[in-house]
XYZ file of C-alpha atoms in Angstrom:
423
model
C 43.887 -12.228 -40.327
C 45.765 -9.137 -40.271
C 47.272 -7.371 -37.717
C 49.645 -4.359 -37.256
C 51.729 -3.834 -34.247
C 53.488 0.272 -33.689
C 56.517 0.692 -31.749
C 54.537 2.515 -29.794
C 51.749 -0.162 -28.874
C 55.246 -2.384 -28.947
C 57.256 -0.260 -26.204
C 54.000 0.653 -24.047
C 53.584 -3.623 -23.635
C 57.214 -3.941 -22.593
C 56.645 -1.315 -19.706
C 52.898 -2.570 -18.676
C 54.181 -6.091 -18.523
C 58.073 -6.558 -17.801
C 59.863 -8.579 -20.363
C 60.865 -11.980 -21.727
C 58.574 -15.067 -22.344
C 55.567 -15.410 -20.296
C 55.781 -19.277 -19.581
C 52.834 -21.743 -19.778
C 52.689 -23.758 -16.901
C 52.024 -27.325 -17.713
C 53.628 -26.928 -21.074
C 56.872 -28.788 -20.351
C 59.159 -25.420 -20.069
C 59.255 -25.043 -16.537
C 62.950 -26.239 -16.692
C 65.925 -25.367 -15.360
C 66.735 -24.250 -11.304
C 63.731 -23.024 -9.043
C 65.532 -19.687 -8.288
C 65.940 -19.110 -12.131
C 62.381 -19.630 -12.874
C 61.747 -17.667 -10.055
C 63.821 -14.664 -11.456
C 62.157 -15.469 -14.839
C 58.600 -15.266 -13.944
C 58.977 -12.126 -11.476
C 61.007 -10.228 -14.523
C 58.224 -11.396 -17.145
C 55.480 -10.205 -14.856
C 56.765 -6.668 -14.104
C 56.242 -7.314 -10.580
C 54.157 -9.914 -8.595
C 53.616 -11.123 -5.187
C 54.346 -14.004 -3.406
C 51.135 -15.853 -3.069
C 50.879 -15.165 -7.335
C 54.821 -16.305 -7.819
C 54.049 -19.837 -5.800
C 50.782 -20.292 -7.597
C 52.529 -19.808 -11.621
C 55.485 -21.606 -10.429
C 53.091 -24.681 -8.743
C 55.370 -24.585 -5.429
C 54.420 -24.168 -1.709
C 54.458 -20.170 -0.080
C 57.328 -21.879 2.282
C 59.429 -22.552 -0.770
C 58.771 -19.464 -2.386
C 59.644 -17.778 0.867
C 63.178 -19.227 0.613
C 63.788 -18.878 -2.823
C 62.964 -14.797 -2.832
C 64.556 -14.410 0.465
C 67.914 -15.368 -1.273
C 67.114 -13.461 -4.512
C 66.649 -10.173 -2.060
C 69.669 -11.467 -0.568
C 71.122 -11.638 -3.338
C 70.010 -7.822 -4.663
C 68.948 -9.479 -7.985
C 65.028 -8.842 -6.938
C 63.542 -5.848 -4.688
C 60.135 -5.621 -2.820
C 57.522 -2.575 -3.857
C 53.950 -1.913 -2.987
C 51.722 -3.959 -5.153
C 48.659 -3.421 -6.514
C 45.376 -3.637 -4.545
C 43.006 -6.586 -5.611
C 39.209 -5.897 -6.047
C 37.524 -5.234 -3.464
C 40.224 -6.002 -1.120
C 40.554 -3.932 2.075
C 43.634 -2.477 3.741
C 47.025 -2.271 2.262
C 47.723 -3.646 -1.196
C 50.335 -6.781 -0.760
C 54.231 -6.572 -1.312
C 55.271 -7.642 -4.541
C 58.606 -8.485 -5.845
C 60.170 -7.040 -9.274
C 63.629 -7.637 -10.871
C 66.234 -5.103 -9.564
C 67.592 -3.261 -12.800
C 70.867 -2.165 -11.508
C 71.778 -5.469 -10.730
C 73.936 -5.560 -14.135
C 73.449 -4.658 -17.425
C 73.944 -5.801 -20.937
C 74.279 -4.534 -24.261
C 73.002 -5.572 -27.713
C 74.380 -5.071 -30.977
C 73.462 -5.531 -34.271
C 75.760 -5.771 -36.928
C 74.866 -5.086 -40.572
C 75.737 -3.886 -44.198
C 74.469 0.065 -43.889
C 74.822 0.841 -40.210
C 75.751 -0.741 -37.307
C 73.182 -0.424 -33.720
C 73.715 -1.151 -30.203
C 71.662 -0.575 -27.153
C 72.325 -0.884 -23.514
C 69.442 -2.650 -21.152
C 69.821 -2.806 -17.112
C 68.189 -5.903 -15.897
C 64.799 -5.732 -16.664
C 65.087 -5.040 -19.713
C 64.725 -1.179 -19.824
C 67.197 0.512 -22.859
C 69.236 3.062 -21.037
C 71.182 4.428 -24.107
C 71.646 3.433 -27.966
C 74.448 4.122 -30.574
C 74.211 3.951 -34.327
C 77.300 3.483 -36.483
C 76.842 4.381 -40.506
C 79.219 2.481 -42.484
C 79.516 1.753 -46.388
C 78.104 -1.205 -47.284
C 81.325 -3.917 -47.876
C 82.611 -7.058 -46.320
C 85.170 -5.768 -43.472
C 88.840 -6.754 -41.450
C 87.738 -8.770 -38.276
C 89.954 -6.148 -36.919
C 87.857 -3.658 -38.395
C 84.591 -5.048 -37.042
C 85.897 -5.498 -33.772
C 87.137 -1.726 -33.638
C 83.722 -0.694 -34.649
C 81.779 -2.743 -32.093
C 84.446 -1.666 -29.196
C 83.276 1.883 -30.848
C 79.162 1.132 -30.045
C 80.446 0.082 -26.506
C 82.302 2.959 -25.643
C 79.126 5.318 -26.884
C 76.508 3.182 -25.258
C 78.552 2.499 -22.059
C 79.102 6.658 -21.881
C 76.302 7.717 -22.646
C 74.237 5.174 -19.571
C 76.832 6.224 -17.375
C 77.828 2.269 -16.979
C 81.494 1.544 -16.902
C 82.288 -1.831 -18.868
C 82.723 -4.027 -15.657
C 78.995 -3.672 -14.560
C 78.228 -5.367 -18.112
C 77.379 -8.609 -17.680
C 77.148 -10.112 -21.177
C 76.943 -8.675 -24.817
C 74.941 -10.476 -27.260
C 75.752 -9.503 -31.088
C 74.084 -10.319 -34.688
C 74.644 -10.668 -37.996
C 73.512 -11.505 -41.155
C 74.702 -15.179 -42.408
C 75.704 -18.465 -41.942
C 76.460 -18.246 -37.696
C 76.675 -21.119 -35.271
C 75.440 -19.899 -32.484
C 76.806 -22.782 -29.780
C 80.489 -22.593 -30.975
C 80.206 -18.596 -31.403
C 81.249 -18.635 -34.933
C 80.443 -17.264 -38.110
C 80.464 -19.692 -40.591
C 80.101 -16.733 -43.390
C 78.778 -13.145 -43.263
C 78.497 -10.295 -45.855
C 80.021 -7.999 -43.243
C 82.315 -9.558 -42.685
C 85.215 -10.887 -44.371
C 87.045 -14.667 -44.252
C 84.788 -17.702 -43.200
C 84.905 -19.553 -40.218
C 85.273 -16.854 -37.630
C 85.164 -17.187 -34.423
C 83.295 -14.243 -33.534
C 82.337 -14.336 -29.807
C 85.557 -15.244 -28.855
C 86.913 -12.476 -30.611
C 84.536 -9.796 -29.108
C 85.077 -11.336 -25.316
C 88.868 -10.339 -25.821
C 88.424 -7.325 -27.880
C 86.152 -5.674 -25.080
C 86.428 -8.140 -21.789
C 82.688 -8.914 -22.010
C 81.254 -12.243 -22.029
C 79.975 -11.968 -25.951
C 77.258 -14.517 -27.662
C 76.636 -13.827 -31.004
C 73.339 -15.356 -33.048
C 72.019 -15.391 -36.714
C 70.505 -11.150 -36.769
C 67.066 -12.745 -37.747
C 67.271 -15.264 -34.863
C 67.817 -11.871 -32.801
C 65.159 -10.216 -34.413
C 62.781 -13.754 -32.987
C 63.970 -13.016 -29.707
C 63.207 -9.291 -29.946
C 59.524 -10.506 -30.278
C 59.850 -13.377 -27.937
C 61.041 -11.240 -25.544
C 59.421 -8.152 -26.013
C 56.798 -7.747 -28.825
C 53.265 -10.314 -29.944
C 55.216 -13.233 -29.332
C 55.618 -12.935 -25.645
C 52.682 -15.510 -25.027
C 52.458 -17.277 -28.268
C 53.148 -20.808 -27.843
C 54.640 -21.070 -31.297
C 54.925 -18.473 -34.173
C 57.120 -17.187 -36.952
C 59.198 -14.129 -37.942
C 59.707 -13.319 -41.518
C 62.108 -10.385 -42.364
C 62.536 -8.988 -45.779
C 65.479 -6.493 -45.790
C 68.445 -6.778 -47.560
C 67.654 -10.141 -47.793
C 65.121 -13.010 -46.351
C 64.880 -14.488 -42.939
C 62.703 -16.455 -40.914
C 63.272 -17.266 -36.854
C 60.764 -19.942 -35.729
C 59.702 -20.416 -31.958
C 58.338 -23.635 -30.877
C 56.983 -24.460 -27.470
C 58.175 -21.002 -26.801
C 61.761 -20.966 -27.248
C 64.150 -20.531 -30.382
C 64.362 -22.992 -32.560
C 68.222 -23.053 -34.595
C 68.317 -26.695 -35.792
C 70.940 -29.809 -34.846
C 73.301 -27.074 -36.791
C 72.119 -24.145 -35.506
C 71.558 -22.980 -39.481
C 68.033 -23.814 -39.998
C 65.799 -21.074 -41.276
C 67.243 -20.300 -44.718
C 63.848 -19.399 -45.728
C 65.707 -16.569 -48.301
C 67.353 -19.704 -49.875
C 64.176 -22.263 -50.924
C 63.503 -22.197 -54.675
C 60.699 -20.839 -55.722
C 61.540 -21.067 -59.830
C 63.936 -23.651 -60.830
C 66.819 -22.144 -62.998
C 64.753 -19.026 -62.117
C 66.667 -15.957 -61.291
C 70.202 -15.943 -59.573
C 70.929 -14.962 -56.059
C 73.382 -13.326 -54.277
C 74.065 -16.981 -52.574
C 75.330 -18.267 -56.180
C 72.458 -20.011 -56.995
C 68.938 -19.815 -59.134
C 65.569 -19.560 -57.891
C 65.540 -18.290 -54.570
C 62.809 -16.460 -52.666
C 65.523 -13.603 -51.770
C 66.426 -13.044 -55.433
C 62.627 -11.908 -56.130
C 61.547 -10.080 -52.769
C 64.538 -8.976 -51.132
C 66.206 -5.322 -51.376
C 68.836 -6.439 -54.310
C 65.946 -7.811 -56.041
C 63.658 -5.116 -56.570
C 66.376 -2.763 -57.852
C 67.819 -5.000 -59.907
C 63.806 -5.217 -61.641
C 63.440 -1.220 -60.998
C 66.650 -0.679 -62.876
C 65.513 -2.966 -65.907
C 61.808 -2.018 -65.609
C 62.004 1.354 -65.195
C 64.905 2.265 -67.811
C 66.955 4.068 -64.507
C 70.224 4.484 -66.488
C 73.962 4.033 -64.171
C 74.535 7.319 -65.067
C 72.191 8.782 -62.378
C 74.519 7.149 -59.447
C 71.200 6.168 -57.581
C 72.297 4.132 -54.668
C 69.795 1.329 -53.222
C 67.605 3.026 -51.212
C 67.178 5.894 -53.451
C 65.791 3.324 -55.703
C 63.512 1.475 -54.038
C 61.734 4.633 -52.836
C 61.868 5.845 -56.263
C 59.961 2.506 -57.399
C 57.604 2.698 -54.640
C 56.874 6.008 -55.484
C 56.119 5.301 -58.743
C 53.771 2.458 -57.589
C 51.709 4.890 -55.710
C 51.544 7.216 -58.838
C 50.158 4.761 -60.574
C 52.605 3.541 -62.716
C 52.254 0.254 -64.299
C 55.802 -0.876 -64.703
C 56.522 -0.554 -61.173
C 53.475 -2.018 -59.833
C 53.760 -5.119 -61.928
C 57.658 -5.463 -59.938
C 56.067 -4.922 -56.710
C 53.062 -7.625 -57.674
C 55.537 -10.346 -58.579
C 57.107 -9.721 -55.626
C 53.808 -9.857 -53.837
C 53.037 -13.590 -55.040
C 56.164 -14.654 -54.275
C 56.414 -13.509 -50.521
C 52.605 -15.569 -50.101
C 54.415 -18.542 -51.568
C 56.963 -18.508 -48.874
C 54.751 -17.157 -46.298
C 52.063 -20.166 -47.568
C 55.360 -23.002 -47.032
C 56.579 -21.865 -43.677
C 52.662 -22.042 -42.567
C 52.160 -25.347 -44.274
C 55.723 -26.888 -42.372
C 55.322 -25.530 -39.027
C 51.666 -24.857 -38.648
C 52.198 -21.586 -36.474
C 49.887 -19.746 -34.980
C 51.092 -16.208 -35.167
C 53.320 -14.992 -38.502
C 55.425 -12.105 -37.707
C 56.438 -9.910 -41.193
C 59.113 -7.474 -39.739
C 61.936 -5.623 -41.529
C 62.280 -2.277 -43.272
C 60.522 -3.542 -46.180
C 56.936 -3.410 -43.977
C 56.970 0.142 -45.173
C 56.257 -0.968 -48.838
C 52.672 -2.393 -48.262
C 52.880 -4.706 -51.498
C 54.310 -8.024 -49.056
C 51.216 -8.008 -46.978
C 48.299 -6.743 -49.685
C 45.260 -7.744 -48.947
C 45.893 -9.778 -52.754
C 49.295 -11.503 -51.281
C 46.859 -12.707 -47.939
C 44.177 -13.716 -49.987
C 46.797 -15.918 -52.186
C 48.831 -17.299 -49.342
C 45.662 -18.436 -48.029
C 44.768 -20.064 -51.194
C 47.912 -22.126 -50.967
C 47.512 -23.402 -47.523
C 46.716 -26.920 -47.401
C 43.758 -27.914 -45.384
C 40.170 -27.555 -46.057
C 38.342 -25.507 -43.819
C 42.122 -24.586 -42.418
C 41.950 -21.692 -40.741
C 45.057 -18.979 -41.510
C 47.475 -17.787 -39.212
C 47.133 -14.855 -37.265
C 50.089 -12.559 -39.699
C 51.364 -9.154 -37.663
C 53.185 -6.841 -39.222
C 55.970 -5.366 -37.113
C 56.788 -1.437 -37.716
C 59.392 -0.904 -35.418
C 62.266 1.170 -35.536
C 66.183 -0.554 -36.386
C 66.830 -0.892 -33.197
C 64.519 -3.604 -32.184
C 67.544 -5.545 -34.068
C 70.113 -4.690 -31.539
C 67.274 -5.136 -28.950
C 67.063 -9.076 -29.795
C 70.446 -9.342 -28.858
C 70.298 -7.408 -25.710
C 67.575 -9.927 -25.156
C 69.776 -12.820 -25.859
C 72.509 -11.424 -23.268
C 69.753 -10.792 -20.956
C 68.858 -14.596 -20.827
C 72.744 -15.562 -20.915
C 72.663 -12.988 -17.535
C 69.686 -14.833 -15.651
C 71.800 -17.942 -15.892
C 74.947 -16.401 -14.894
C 73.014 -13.954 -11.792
C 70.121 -16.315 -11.156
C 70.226 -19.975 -12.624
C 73.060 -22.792 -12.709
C 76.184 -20.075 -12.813
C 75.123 -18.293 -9.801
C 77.396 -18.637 -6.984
C-alpha cells in the first residue's frame, strides 16, 4: 500500500501532538527513571493531565503527584488549561506540557552540497534554521568545524539564544560513523579517517555535541516527528546522493553491536555488476543513487563534457526527458526502478517491518515508487498470502535532515534535564 506524507500534513502532526515516540505500554520500553518517562510521555502528548499521565505510565495519582511536583519545581514542565472531556461539566482539568524555554538544542546536518542546521527549544518547536552552500569535496576538520561554528552563530542569532542556553548539539553525516565513541570512521565530507568528531565539535563550540550516521538522523526525524511516531517497527530508505536505510525496532534505533549496520547502499545486487563509489561492483547505490543515474544519462543520452552540466542539472534534464516521452531515459529510470524493489523487497524480507519509509530528494522522481516498482517488490516478498508493508513516501523539505539531529540532542537533553543526569 501506498502512502504519501507532505511537510505540511508532517509539521501540522508535530504541533497537534507534541513530539518524540509515543511509547506502548506493556511493550518492554518503559525503561529508564520515572521522572524521565514522565517528561517523555507529557512532551510526546503535547500536554496531558494527571489522572491520563498515571494511567499511560501504570503508576498511582500519589506518585504522579510527586514526580510532576518536582518537574514544576524543576521549570522543565508547566501547568495550562486542558481540554474539556465529553460531556463533562465545569472547568476542563489542568494539564501539564513540557516548558520550551527550559533549554534548547540545535541540529545539524552535514553534507556534500549544503550544509543545514536548525535550532529547537524543548518541545521540539524549530525557532530558526541556517543553510550553508558549499562545493561538493572532502574538507579540513578545521574547515568543517569553522563551518558548523558558522550554522551556530546564524541559528543561535537569529532565535535570539546565546550559546550557553544550548543544551546539546546533535550533528550528521554521510558515512562510516560510530555513534557511541563519537567518531567518524570515514565520510565524503570530510577528509582523514578515524575522526573524532563530537569531541571535536564540543571544543570547537562548548556544546555537548553527538554526532550519528545522517540516515540514522533522518530515522529519528520520523521517529520523532513524522509516520513513525507510533509504529512499533518500520524502515527508512533514502536515495540521495547515495543509499541509506535506518531501521527502528521495538521503537527505538537500531545501529548494530558496531553501530554501522544499515549499509543497505552497499548489498550486491549484480555480481561484478557495476562499480561504486565504495570501490566495489554490484551495489544497489551504483544503480539508483544520484552518481548513478548521471553516469547512465551521460552514456544514454549522448550529453557530451563539453556542456559543463553539473549533477543536478542532469538529473532534471533526464527526468525531463522521461516525462517527454523519451525512451532512452525512461529505460535508465526503469532499471533503476527494479532495482530499488529489489532492495526495498530484502529489507522487507529481513526485518519484516510494518511501515517502509522512502525519503530523500530523489522522492521527487516518481520512478522509485511506480506503481510497476510496488507491484515487483511485492512479487519478491516471500510469503504466500504475505501481506506488503505499509511504504510512505516522505516529501519533506532538507531540513527534516538537520531536524533528526535536533531530535537526537533533544533525547541526549531529557537525560541530562530529566532522566539519570539530572541533578
Amino acid at each position: 500500500m501506498q502512502l504519501d506524507l507532505s511537510e505540511r500534513e508532517a509539521e501540522e502532526t508535530v504541533q497537534l501532538a507534541g513530539c518524540g515516540p509515543i511509547r506502548m505500554a506493556g511493550g518492554g520500553e518503559l525503561a529508564g527513571p520515572l521522572r524521565q518517562l514522565a517528561y517523555e510521555r507529557i512532551r510526546s502528548a503535547g500536554q496531558i493531565a494527571r489522572v491520563d499521565l498515571a494511567r499511560v505510565l501504570d503508576v498511582s495519582p500519589a506518585t504522579v503527584t510527586a514526580v510532576v511536583s518536582e518537574l514544576l519545581a524543576a521549570a522543565l514542565v508547566e501547568e495550562v488549561e486542558g481540554t474539556a472531556r465529553p460531556g463533562a461539566r465545569g472547568r476542563p482539568p489542568v494539564a501539564l506540557r513540557v516548558r520550551g524555554g527550559a533549554g534548547y538544542v540545535i541540529g545539524i546536518k552535514l553534507a556534500e552540497f549544503k550544509h543545514t542546521a536548525v535550532l529547537t527549544d524543548m518541545t521540539g518547536t524549530t525557532l530558526a534554521s541556517s543553510t550553508l552552500p558549499r562545493s561538493a569535496h572532502a574538507r579540513s576538520l578545521k574547515a568543517v568545524l569553522e563551518e558548523a561554528a558558522r550554522l551556530v552563530d546564524d541559528v543561535t542569532a537569529r532565535a535570539g539564544v546565546t550559546r550557553d542556553q544550548v543544551i546539546a548539539l546533535g550533528a550528521g553525516l554521510p558515512g562510516l560513523v560510530d555513534h557511541p565513541e563519537g567518531r567518524v570512521l570515514w565520510s565524503s565530507v570530510l577528509e582523514g579517517e578515524d575522526v573524532a568528531l563530537a569531541h571535536r565539535l564540543t571544543e570547537r563550540l562548548g556544546i555537548p555535541a553527538w554526532i550519528d550516521n545522517d540516515t540514522n538522523l533522518l530515522t529519528l526525524a520520523e521517529l520523532w516527528f513524522g509516520r513513525g511516531r507510533m509504529a512499533r517497527d518500520f524502515a527508512v530508505v533514502s536515495i540521495e546522493q547515495g543509499v541509506g536505510m535506518g531501521l527502528v525496532l521495538g521503537q527505538s534505533l537500531y545501529r548494530g553491536a558496531h553501530s554501522l549496520a544499515l549499509e543497505l547502499g552497499h548489498t550486491k545486487v549484480q555480481l561484478d555488476g557495476a562499480l561504486c563509489r565504495c570501490g566495489q561492483r554490484g551495489c544497489l547505490e551504483a544503480y539508483t543513487s544520484d552518481y548513478a543515474l548521471v553516469r547512465e544519462a551521460h552514456t544514454a543520452l549522448e550529453l557530451g563534457s563539453h556542456l559543463q552540466l553539473s549533477p543536478q542539472m542532469v538529473l532534471e534534464s533526464l527526468h525531463d526527458r522521461a516525462k517527454a516521452g523519451n525512451e532512452g531515459a525512461r529505460n535508465i529510470f526503469r532499471r533503476a526502478g527494479r532495482y530499488m524493489a529489489a532492495g526495498l523487497a530484502n529489507v522487507i524480507n529481513l526485518f519484516d517491518p510494518s511501515l517502509v519509509i522512502l525519503s530523500g530528494e530523489r522522492m521527487q522522481y516518481q520512478y522509485l515508487y511506480a506503481e510497476e516498482v510496488m507491484r515487483e517488490m511485492g512479487e519478491l516478498i516471500v510469503g504466500r498470502g504475505r501481506r506488503p508493508p505499509d511504504v510512505a513516501v516522505n516529501t519533506w523539505g532538507d531540513l527534516v535532515w538537520a531536524r533528526g539531529a535536533a531530535a537526537l540532542a533533544l533525547d541526549i537533553a531529557a537525560q541530562k534535564l530529566a532522566g539519570r543526569d539530572a541533578a
